[in-house]
XYZ file of C-alpha atoms in Angstrom:
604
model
C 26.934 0.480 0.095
C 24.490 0.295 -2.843
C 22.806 4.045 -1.897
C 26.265 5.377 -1.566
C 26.748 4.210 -5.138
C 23.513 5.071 -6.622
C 24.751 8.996 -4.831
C 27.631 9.177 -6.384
C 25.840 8.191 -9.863
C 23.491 10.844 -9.494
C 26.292 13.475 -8.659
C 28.169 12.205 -11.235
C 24.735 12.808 -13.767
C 24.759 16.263 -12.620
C 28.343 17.239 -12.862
C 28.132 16.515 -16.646
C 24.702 17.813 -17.302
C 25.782 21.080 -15.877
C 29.270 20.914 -18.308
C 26.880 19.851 -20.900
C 25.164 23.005 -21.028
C 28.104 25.339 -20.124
C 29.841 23.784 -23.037
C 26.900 24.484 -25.090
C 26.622 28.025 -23.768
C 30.659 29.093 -24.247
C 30.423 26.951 -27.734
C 28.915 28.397 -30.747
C 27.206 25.377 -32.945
C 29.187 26.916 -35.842
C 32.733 27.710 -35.365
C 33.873 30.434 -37.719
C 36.760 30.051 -39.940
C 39.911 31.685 -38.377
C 42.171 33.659 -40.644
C 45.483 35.814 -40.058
C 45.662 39.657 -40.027
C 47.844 39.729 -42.919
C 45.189 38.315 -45.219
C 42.123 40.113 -43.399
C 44.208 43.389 -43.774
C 43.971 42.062 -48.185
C 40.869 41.611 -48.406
C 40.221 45.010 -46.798
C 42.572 46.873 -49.041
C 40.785 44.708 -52.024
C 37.208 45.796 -50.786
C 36.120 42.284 -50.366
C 35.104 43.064 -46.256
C 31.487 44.140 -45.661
C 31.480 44.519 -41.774
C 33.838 43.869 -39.343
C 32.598 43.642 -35.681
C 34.874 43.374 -32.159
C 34.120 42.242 -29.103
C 36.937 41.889 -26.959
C 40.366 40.277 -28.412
C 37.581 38.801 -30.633
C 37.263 40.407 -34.445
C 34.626 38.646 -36.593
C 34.544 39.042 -40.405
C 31.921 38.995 -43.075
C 33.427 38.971 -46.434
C 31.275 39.849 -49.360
C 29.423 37.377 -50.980
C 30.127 34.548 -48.699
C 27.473 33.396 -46.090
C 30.612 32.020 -43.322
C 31.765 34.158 -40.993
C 35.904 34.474 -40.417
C 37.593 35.509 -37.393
C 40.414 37.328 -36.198
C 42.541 37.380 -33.281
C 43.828 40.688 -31.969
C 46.384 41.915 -30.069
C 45.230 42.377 -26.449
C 46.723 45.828 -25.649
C 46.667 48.060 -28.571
C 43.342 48.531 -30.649
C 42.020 47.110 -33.763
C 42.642 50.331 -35.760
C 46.302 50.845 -34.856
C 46.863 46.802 -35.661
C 45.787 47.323 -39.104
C 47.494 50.288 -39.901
C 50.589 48.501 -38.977
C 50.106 45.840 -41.259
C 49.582 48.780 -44.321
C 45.711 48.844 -44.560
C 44.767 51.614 -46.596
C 42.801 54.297 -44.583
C 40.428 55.396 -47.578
C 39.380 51.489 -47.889
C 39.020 51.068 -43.961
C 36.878 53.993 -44.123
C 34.214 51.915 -46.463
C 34.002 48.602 -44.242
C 31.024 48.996 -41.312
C 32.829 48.472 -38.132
C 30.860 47.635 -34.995
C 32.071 47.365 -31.526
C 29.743 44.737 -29.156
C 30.029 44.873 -25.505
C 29.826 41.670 -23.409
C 26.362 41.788 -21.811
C 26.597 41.442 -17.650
C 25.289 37.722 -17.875
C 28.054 36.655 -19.882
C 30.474 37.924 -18.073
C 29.465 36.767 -14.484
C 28.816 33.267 -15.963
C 31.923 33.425 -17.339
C 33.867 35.123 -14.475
C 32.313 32.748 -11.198
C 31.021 29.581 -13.176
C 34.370 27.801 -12.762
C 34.527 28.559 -9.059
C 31.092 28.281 -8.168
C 30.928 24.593 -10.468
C 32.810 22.487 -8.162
C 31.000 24.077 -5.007
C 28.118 22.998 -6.307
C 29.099 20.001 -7.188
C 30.181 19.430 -3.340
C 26.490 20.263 -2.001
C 24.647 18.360 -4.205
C 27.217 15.190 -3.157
C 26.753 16.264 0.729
C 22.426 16.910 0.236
C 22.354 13.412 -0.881
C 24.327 11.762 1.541
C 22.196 13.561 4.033
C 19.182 11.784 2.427
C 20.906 8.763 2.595
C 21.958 8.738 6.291
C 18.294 10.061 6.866
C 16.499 6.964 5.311
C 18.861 4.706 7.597
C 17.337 6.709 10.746
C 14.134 6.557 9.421
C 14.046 2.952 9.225
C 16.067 2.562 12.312
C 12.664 4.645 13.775
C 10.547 2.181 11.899
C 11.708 -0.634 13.528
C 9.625 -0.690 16.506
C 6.232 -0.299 14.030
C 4.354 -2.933 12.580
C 4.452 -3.940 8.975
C 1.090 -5.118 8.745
C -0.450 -5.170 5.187
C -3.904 -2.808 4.942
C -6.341 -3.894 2.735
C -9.664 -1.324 2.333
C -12.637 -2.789 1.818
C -12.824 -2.371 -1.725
C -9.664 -4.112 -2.417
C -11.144 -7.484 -0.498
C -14.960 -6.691 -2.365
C -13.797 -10.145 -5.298
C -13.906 -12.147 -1.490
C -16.678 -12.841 0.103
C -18.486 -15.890 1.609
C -19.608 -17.363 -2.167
C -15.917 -18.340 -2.690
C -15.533 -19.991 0.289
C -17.465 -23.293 0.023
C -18.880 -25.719 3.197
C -18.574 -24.534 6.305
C -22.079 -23.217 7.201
C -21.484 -22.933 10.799
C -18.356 -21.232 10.195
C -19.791 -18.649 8.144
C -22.815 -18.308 10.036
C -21.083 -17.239 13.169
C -18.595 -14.939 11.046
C -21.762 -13.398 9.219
C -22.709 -12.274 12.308
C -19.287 -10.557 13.274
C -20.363 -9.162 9.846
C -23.505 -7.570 11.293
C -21.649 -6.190 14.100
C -19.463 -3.840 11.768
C -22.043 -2.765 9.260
C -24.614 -2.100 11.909
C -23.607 -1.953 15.207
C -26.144 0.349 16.628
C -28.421 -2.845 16.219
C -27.061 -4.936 18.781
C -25.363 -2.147 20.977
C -29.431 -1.000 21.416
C -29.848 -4.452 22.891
C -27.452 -4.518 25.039
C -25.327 -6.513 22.976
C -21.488 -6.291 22.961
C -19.441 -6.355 19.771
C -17.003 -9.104 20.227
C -13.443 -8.282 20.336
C -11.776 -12.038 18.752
C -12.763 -14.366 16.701
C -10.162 -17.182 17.055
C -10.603 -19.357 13.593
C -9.230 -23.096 14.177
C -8.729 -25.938 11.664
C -6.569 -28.280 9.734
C -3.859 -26.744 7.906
C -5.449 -25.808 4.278
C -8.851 -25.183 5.086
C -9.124 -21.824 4.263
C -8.830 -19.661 7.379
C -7.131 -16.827 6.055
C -9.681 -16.581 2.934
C -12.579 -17.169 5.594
C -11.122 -13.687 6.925
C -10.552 -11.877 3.812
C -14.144 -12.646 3.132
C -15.793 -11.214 6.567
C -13.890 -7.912 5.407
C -15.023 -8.426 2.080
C -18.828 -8.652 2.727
C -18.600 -5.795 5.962
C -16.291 -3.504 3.476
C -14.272 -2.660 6.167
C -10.338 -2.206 6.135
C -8.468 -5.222 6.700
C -5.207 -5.680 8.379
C -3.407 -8.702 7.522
C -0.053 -9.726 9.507
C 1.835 -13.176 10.676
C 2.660 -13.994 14.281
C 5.875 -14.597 13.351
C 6.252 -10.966 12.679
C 6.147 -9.327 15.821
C 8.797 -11.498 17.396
C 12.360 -9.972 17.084
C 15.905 -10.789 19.064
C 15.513 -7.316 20.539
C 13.683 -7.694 23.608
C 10.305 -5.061 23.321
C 10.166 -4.680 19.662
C 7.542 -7.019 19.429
C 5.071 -5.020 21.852
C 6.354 -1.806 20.463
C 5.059 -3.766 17.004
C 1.737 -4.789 18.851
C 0.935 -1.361 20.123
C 1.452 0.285 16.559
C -0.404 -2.335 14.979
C -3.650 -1.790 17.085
C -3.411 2.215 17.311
C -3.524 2.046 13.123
C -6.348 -0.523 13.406
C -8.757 1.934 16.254
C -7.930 4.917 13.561
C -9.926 3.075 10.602
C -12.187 1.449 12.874
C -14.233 -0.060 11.687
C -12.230 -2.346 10.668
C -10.460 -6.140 10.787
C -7.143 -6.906 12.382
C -6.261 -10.495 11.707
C -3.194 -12.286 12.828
C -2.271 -15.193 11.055
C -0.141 -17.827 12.629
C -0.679 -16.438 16.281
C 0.773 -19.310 17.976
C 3.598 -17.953 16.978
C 3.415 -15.362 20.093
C 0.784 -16.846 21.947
C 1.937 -20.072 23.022
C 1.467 -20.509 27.164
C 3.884 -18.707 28.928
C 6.491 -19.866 31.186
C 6.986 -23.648 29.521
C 9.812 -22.390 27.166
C 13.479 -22.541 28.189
C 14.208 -18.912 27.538
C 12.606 -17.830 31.073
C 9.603 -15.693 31.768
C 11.170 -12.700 30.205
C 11.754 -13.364 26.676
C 10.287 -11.746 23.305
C 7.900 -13.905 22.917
C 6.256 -13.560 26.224
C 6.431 -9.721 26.550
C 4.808 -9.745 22.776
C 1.897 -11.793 24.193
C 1.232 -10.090 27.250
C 0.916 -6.644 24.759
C -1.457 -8.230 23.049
C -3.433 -9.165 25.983
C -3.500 -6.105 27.379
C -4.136 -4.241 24.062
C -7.249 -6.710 23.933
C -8.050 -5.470 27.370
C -8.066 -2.479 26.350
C -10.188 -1.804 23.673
C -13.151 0.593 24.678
C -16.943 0.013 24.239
C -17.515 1.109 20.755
C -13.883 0.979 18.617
C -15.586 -1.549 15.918
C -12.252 -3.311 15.589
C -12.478 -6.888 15.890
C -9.448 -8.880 15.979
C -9.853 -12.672 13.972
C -6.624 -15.194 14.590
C -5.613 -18.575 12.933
C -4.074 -21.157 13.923
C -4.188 -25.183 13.519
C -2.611 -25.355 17.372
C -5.307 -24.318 19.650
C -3.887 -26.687 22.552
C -0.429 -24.392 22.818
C -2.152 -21.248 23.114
C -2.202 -19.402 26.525
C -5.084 -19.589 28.643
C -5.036 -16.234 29.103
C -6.260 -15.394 25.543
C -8.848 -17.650 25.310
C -10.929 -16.590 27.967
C -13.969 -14.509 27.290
C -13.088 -11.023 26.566
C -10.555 -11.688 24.362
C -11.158 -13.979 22.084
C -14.685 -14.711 22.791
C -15.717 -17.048 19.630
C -14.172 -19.937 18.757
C -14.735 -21.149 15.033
C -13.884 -24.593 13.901
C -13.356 -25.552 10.130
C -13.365 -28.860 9.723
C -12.080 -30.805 6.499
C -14.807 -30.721 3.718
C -17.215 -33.793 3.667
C -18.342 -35.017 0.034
C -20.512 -32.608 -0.540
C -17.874 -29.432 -0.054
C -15.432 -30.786 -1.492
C -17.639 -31.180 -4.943
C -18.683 -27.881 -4.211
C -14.988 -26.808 -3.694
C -14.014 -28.735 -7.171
C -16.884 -26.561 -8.778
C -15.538 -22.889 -7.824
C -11.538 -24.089 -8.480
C -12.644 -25.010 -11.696
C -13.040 -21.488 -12.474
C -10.978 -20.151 -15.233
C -10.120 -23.863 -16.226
C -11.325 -25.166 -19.306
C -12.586 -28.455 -18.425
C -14.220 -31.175 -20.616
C -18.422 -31.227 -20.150
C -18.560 -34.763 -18.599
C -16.180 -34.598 -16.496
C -17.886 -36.142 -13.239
C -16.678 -34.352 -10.104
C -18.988 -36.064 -8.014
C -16.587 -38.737 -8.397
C -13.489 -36.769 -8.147
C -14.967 -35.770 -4.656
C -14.947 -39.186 -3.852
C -11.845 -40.483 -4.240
C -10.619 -37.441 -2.276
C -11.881 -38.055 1.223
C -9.425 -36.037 3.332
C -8.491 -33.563 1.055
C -8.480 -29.985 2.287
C -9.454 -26.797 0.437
C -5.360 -26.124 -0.104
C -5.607 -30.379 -1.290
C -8.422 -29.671 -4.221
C -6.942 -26.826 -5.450
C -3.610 -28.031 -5.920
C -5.433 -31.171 -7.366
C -7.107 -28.286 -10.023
C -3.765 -26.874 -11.021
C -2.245 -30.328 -11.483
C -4.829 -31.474 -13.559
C -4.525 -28.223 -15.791
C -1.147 -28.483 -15.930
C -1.022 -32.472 -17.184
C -3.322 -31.328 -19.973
C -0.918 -28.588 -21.132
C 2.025 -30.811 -20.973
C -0.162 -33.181 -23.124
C -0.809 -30.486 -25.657
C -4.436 -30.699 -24.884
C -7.007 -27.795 -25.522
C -9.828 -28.717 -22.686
C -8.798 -30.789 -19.426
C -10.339 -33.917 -19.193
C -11.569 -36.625 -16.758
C -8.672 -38.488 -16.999
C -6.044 -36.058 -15.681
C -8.003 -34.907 -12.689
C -8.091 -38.163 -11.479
C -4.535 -38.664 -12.367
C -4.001 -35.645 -10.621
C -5.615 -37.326 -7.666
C -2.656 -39.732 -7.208
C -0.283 -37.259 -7.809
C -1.352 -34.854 -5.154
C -1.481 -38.506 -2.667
C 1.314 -39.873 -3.456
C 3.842 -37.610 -5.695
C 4.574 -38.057 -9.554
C 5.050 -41.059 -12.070
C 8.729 -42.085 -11.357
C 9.033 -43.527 -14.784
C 12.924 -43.597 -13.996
C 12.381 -46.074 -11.007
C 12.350 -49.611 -13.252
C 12.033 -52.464 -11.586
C 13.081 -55.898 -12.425
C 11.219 -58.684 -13.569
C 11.913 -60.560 -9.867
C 10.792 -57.268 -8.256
C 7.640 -56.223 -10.825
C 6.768 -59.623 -9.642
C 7.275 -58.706 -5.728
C 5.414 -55.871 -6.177
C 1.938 -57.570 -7.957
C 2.180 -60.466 -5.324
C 2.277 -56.924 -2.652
C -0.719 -55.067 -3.250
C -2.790 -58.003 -4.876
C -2.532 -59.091 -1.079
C -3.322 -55.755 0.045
C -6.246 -55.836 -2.213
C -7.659 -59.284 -1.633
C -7.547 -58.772 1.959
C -9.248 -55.368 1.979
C -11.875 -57.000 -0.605
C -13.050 -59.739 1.430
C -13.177 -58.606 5.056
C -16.703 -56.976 5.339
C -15.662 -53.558 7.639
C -12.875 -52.072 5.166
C -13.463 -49.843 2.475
C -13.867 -50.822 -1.125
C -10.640 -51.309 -3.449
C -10.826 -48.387 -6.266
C -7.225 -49.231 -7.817
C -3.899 -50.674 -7.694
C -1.119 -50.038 -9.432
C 2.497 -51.022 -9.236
C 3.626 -48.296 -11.144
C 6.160 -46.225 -8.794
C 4.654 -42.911 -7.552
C 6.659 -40.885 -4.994
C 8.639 -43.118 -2.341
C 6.195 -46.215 -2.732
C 7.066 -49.112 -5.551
C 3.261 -49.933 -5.952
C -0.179 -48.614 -3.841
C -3.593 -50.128 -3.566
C -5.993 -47.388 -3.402
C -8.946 -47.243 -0.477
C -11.725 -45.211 -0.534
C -14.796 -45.357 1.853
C -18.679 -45.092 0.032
C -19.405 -42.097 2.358
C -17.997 -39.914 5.080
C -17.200 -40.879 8.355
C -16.532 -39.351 11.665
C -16.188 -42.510 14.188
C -14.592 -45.541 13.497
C -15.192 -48.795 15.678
C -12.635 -51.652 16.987
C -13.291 -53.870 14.189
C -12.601 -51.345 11.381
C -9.001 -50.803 13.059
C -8.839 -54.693 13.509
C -9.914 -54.750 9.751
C -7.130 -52.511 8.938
C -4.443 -53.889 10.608
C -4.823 -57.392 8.776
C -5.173 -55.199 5.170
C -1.900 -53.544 5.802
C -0.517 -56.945 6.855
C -1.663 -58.166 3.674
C 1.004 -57.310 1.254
C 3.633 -58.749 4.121
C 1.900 -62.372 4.531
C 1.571 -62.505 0.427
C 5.603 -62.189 0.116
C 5.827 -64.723 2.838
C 3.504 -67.501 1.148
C 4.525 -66.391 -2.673
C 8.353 -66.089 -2.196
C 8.962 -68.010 1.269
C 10.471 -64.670 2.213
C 10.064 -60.871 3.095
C 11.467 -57.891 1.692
C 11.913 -54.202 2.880
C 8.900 -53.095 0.938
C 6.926 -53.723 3.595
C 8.753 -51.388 6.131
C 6.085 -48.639 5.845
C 2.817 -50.958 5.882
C 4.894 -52.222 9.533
C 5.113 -49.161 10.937
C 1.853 -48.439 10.292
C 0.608 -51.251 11.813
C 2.557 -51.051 14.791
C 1.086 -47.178 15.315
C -2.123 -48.326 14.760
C -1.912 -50.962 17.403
C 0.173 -48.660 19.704
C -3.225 -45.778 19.384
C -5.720 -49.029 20.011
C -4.211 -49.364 23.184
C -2.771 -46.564 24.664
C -5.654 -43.857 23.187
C -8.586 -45.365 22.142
C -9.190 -47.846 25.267
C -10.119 -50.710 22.754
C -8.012 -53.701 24.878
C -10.599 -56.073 26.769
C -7.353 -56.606 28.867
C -6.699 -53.200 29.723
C -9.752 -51.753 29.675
C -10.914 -48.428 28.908
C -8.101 -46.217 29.711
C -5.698 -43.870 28.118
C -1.798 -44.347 28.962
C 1.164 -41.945 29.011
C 1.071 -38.239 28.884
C 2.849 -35.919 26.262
C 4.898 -33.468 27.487
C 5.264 -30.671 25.100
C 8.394 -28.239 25.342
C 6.711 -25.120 23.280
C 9.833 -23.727 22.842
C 11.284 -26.291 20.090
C 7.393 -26.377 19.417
C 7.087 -30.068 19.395
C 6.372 -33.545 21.271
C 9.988 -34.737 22.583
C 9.015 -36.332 25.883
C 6.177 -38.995 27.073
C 5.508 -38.264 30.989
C 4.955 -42.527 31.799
C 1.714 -42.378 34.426
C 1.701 -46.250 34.649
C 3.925 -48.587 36.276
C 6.767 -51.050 34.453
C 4.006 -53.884 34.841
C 1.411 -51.992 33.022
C 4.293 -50.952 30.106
C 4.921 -54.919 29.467
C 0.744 -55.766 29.475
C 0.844 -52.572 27.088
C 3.136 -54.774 24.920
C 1.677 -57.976 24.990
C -1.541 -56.186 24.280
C -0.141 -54.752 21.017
C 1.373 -57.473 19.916
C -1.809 -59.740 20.253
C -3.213 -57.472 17.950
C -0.634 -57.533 15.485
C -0.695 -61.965 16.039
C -4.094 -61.689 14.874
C -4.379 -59.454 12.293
C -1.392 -61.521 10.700
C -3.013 -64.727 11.558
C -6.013 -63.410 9.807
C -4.493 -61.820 6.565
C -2.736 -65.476 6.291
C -6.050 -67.346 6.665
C -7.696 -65.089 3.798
C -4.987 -65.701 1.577
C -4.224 -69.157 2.084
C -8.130 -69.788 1.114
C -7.998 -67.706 -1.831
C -4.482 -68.243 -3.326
C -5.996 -68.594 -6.872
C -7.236 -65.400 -7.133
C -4.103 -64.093 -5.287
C -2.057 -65.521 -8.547
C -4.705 -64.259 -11.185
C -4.744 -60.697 -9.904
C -0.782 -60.535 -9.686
C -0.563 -61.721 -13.117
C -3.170 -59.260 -14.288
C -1.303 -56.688 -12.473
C 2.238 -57.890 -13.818
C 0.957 -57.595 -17.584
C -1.330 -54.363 -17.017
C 0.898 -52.872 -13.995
C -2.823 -50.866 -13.016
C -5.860 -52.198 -12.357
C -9.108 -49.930 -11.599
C -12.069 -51.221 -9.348
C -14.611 -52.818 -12.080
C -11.875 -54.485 -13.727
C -10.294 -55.701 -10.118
C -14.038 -56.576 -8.929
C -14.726 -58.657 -12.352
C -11.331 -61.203 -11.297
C -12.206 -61.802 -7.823
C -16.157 -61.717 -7.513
């Protein structure tokens, strides 16, 4: 509907352009002053005229002295001559006025005689030629359908990427430095014996930085780069998606070398046959394209294909074996020392204040991803500007740290004075606890200022990075989250629904320490129930029960000896300490935020 507008617009446009200048053409800028015969036929017999010139019924007259031209209309069938001597002109005063006859020159009168009928079949092409155009562009795109939109980067666009922006992950880029080696020089491994791989399948936690870890392979080999989402080759129409997949490699073999990487690709690759639309659906047909385009790349095409996803357990089978996607790369979440290095190259462009530590920012953000610390950047930035501040400073990155946790300040959210006092009592107990057990990590602040869905937080964070965790750490944890709970209950005599969260964390904690982890002397060291995932809806909606009705009640006694002890063990801690319980409530109730020195200078 809009291009049969925009036509008619256009057409419109034309049609008065084209009057426009026939106006123009038929229209003298200066229209001469029209007078009667019985005065011209005066001012001939008083020898004012000075030339007279005809062309057809037309008579224009220059009188003397006088710059304007006059005119005259004739009659049409008798000549100008005969007209005048009918009105008395005198023939002895004709006879001194220069008369000149002008033809009409051959252009003028065609234009003249066909322009009105050739106008409106003009008009009428130029109105069919465009809807032509129109109903063209619809089959065009209707022959587009079946081809993949892929975006094509060349290698100089992707030259600002390359492995310096991507921080950590030395194995990572090791392994991808090599698929780098394979494009720029081939010949040097093909002379070996060596075959260029055909997939690199990247895998990782959402956020850390697949996609730029595949912008920058193309940026350091300089090699086209096609960029496209799973999600895009799957359609309602059954074959579009292969159609898609076919197109999508043929373009890639024509700039070989070159980098095809598919973003997302459990999207289409999920394992066949465990969805509830059959064996025949999209989805499935776009996969087994894929595989067979895979398949079929020859010996020699330099295209390697890199994927992403943060599911590798749903893929197929099928496209994991050797031959198709024959490396698999893991990033991991940054450790201390990549995420400071990660602070360091988001800092870029940000005018931050000279002292600002960021080995300590990288502490307190132990789980953060690449996606995590740059969003923490940007927040930061964007609390100084709010604060009218030239240069950001220590003080809103590590705001910004809580922000990015948790969610913003809800300075709306007032509590009472009964519930400010709830709330101390809360997360003093968290804290103590956390303090004084020897396997937890250290308390780095607590606040009962509202942030996000929580009234108050306490805030964790380990001295350095860790990658096991034993029994007594979880044991640990349970009574620390169980903290805050027991505190109500010897404070207040009662419990309120601020502990709902810190419950159901306690009880999935307990849940994973026996069902997962094996850590129940009763049970032993096994694993119980299996998860049954429908890949169709994409996520977990059945547990397949491989244990009998007996072992599902020891399961529960089992958990709920752990959460008996952790309580009985939070309530132990607290009973013996209830004066600095009181004193760090207080503190918190007048200060509402407490930081780690000032927290570790009330309780010891």
């Amino acid at each position: 509907m809009n291009s049969f507008i925009k036509n008619i617009l256009i057409a419109f446009v034309v049609f008065l352009t084209i009057a426009s200048i026939f106006a123009m053409y038929k229209t003298p800028l200066t229209e001469p002053e029209e007078m009667s015969l019985d005065k011209l036929v005066a001012q001939i017999n008083g020898e004012e005229v000075e030339k007279i010139e005809i062309q057809g019924e037309e008579v224009k007259v220059k009188i003397k002295d006088d710059n304007k031209e006059k005119k005259v209309k004739k009659e049409k069938e008798s000549p100008l001559g005969e007209t005048l001597q009918n009105y008395g002109v005198e023939s002895d005063k004709l006879a001194k006025v220069e008369v000149k006859i002008v033809d009409e020159s051959g252009f003028s009168y065609w234009v003249g005689a066909l322009l009105p009928f050739l106008l409106p079949f003009g008009l009428i092409a130029i109105f069919i030629y465009f809807m032509a155009r129109s109903v063209q562009k619809g089959n065009n795109r209707a022959m587009m359908f079946g081809q993949s939109q892929a975006k094509k980067f060349e290698g100089k666009d992707e030259s600002k990427t390359s492995f310096k922006d991507v921080a950590g992950v030395k194995e990572a880029k090791e392994e991808l430095f090599e698929v780098v080696e394979f494009l720029k020089t081939p010949k040097k491994f093909t002379d070996l014996g060596a075959e260029i791989p055909k997939g690199v399948l990247l895998v990782g936690p959402p956020g850390t930085g697949k996609t730029l870890m595949a912008r920058a392979v193309a940026g350091e080999a300089k090699v086209p780069f096609f960029h496209i989402s799973g999600s895009e080759f799957v359609e309602m129409f059954v074959g579009v998606g292969a159609s898609r997949v076919r197109d999508l490699f043929n373009k890639a073999k024509k700039s070989a070398p070159a980098i095809l990487f598919i973003d997302e690709i459990d999207a289409v690759g999920r394992q066949r046959g465990a969805g509830l639309g059959g064996s025949h659906d999209e989805r499935e047909q776009t996969l087994n394209q894929i595989l067979t385009e895979m398949d079929g790349f020859e010996q020699g095409t330099n295209v390697i294909v890199i994927a992403a996803t943060n599911r590798p357990d749903v893929l197929d089978p099928a496209l994991l074996r050797p031959g198709r996607f024959d490396r698999r790369v893991t990033l991991d979440l940054p450790d201390i020392k990549d995420r400071e290095e990660l602070l360091k190259i988001y800092a870029r462009g940000k005018k931050l204040v000279q002292n600002v530590n960021l080995k300590k920012v990288a502490q307190r953000t132990p789980g953060f991803s690449g996606a995590d610390i740059k969003n923490l950047m940007n927040e930061a930035a964007i609390l100084a500007a709010r604060r009218d501040k030239k240069t950001v400073g220590e003080k809103e990155v590590l705001e910004a740290i809580e922000k990015v946790m948790l969610g913003p300040e809800r300075k709306s959210f007032v509590l009472s004075e009964q519930e400010k006092g709830i709330a101390a009592y809360h997360e003093a107990g968290h804290a103590l606890v956390s303090h004084l057990l020897p396997h937890t990590d250290p308390v780095h602040k607590i606040s009962i200022i509202s942030r996000g869905q929580a009234a108050g937080y306490t805030l964790k964070l380990p001295e350095k990075e860790k990658h096991f965790h034993a029994k007594q750490e979880f044991i640990e944890d349970l009574s620390v989250l169980l903290g805050g709970y027991v505190a109500e209950k010897i404070v207040f005599g009662d419990v309120t629904t601020g502990a709902t969260s810190d419950l159901r964390e306690v009880t999935k904690l307990s849940r994973k320490l026996v069902t997962e982890y094996g850590m129940s002397d009763k049970l032993g060291p096994m694993t119980f129930g299996q998860k049954d995932e429908m890949v169709f809806l994409g996520r977990d909606i059945a547990e397949q029960r491989d244990y009998s009705e007996e072992v599902a009640s020891e399961i529960d006694k089992e958990i709920r000896s752990f959460v008996d002890s952790a309580h009985d063990r939070a309530r132990q801690i607290l009973d013996g300490n209830r004066e600095k319980l009181e004193l760090v409530a207080k503190e918190l109730i007048d200060k509402e935020t407490l930081e780690r020195e000032d927290f570790e200078k009330l309780v010891g």
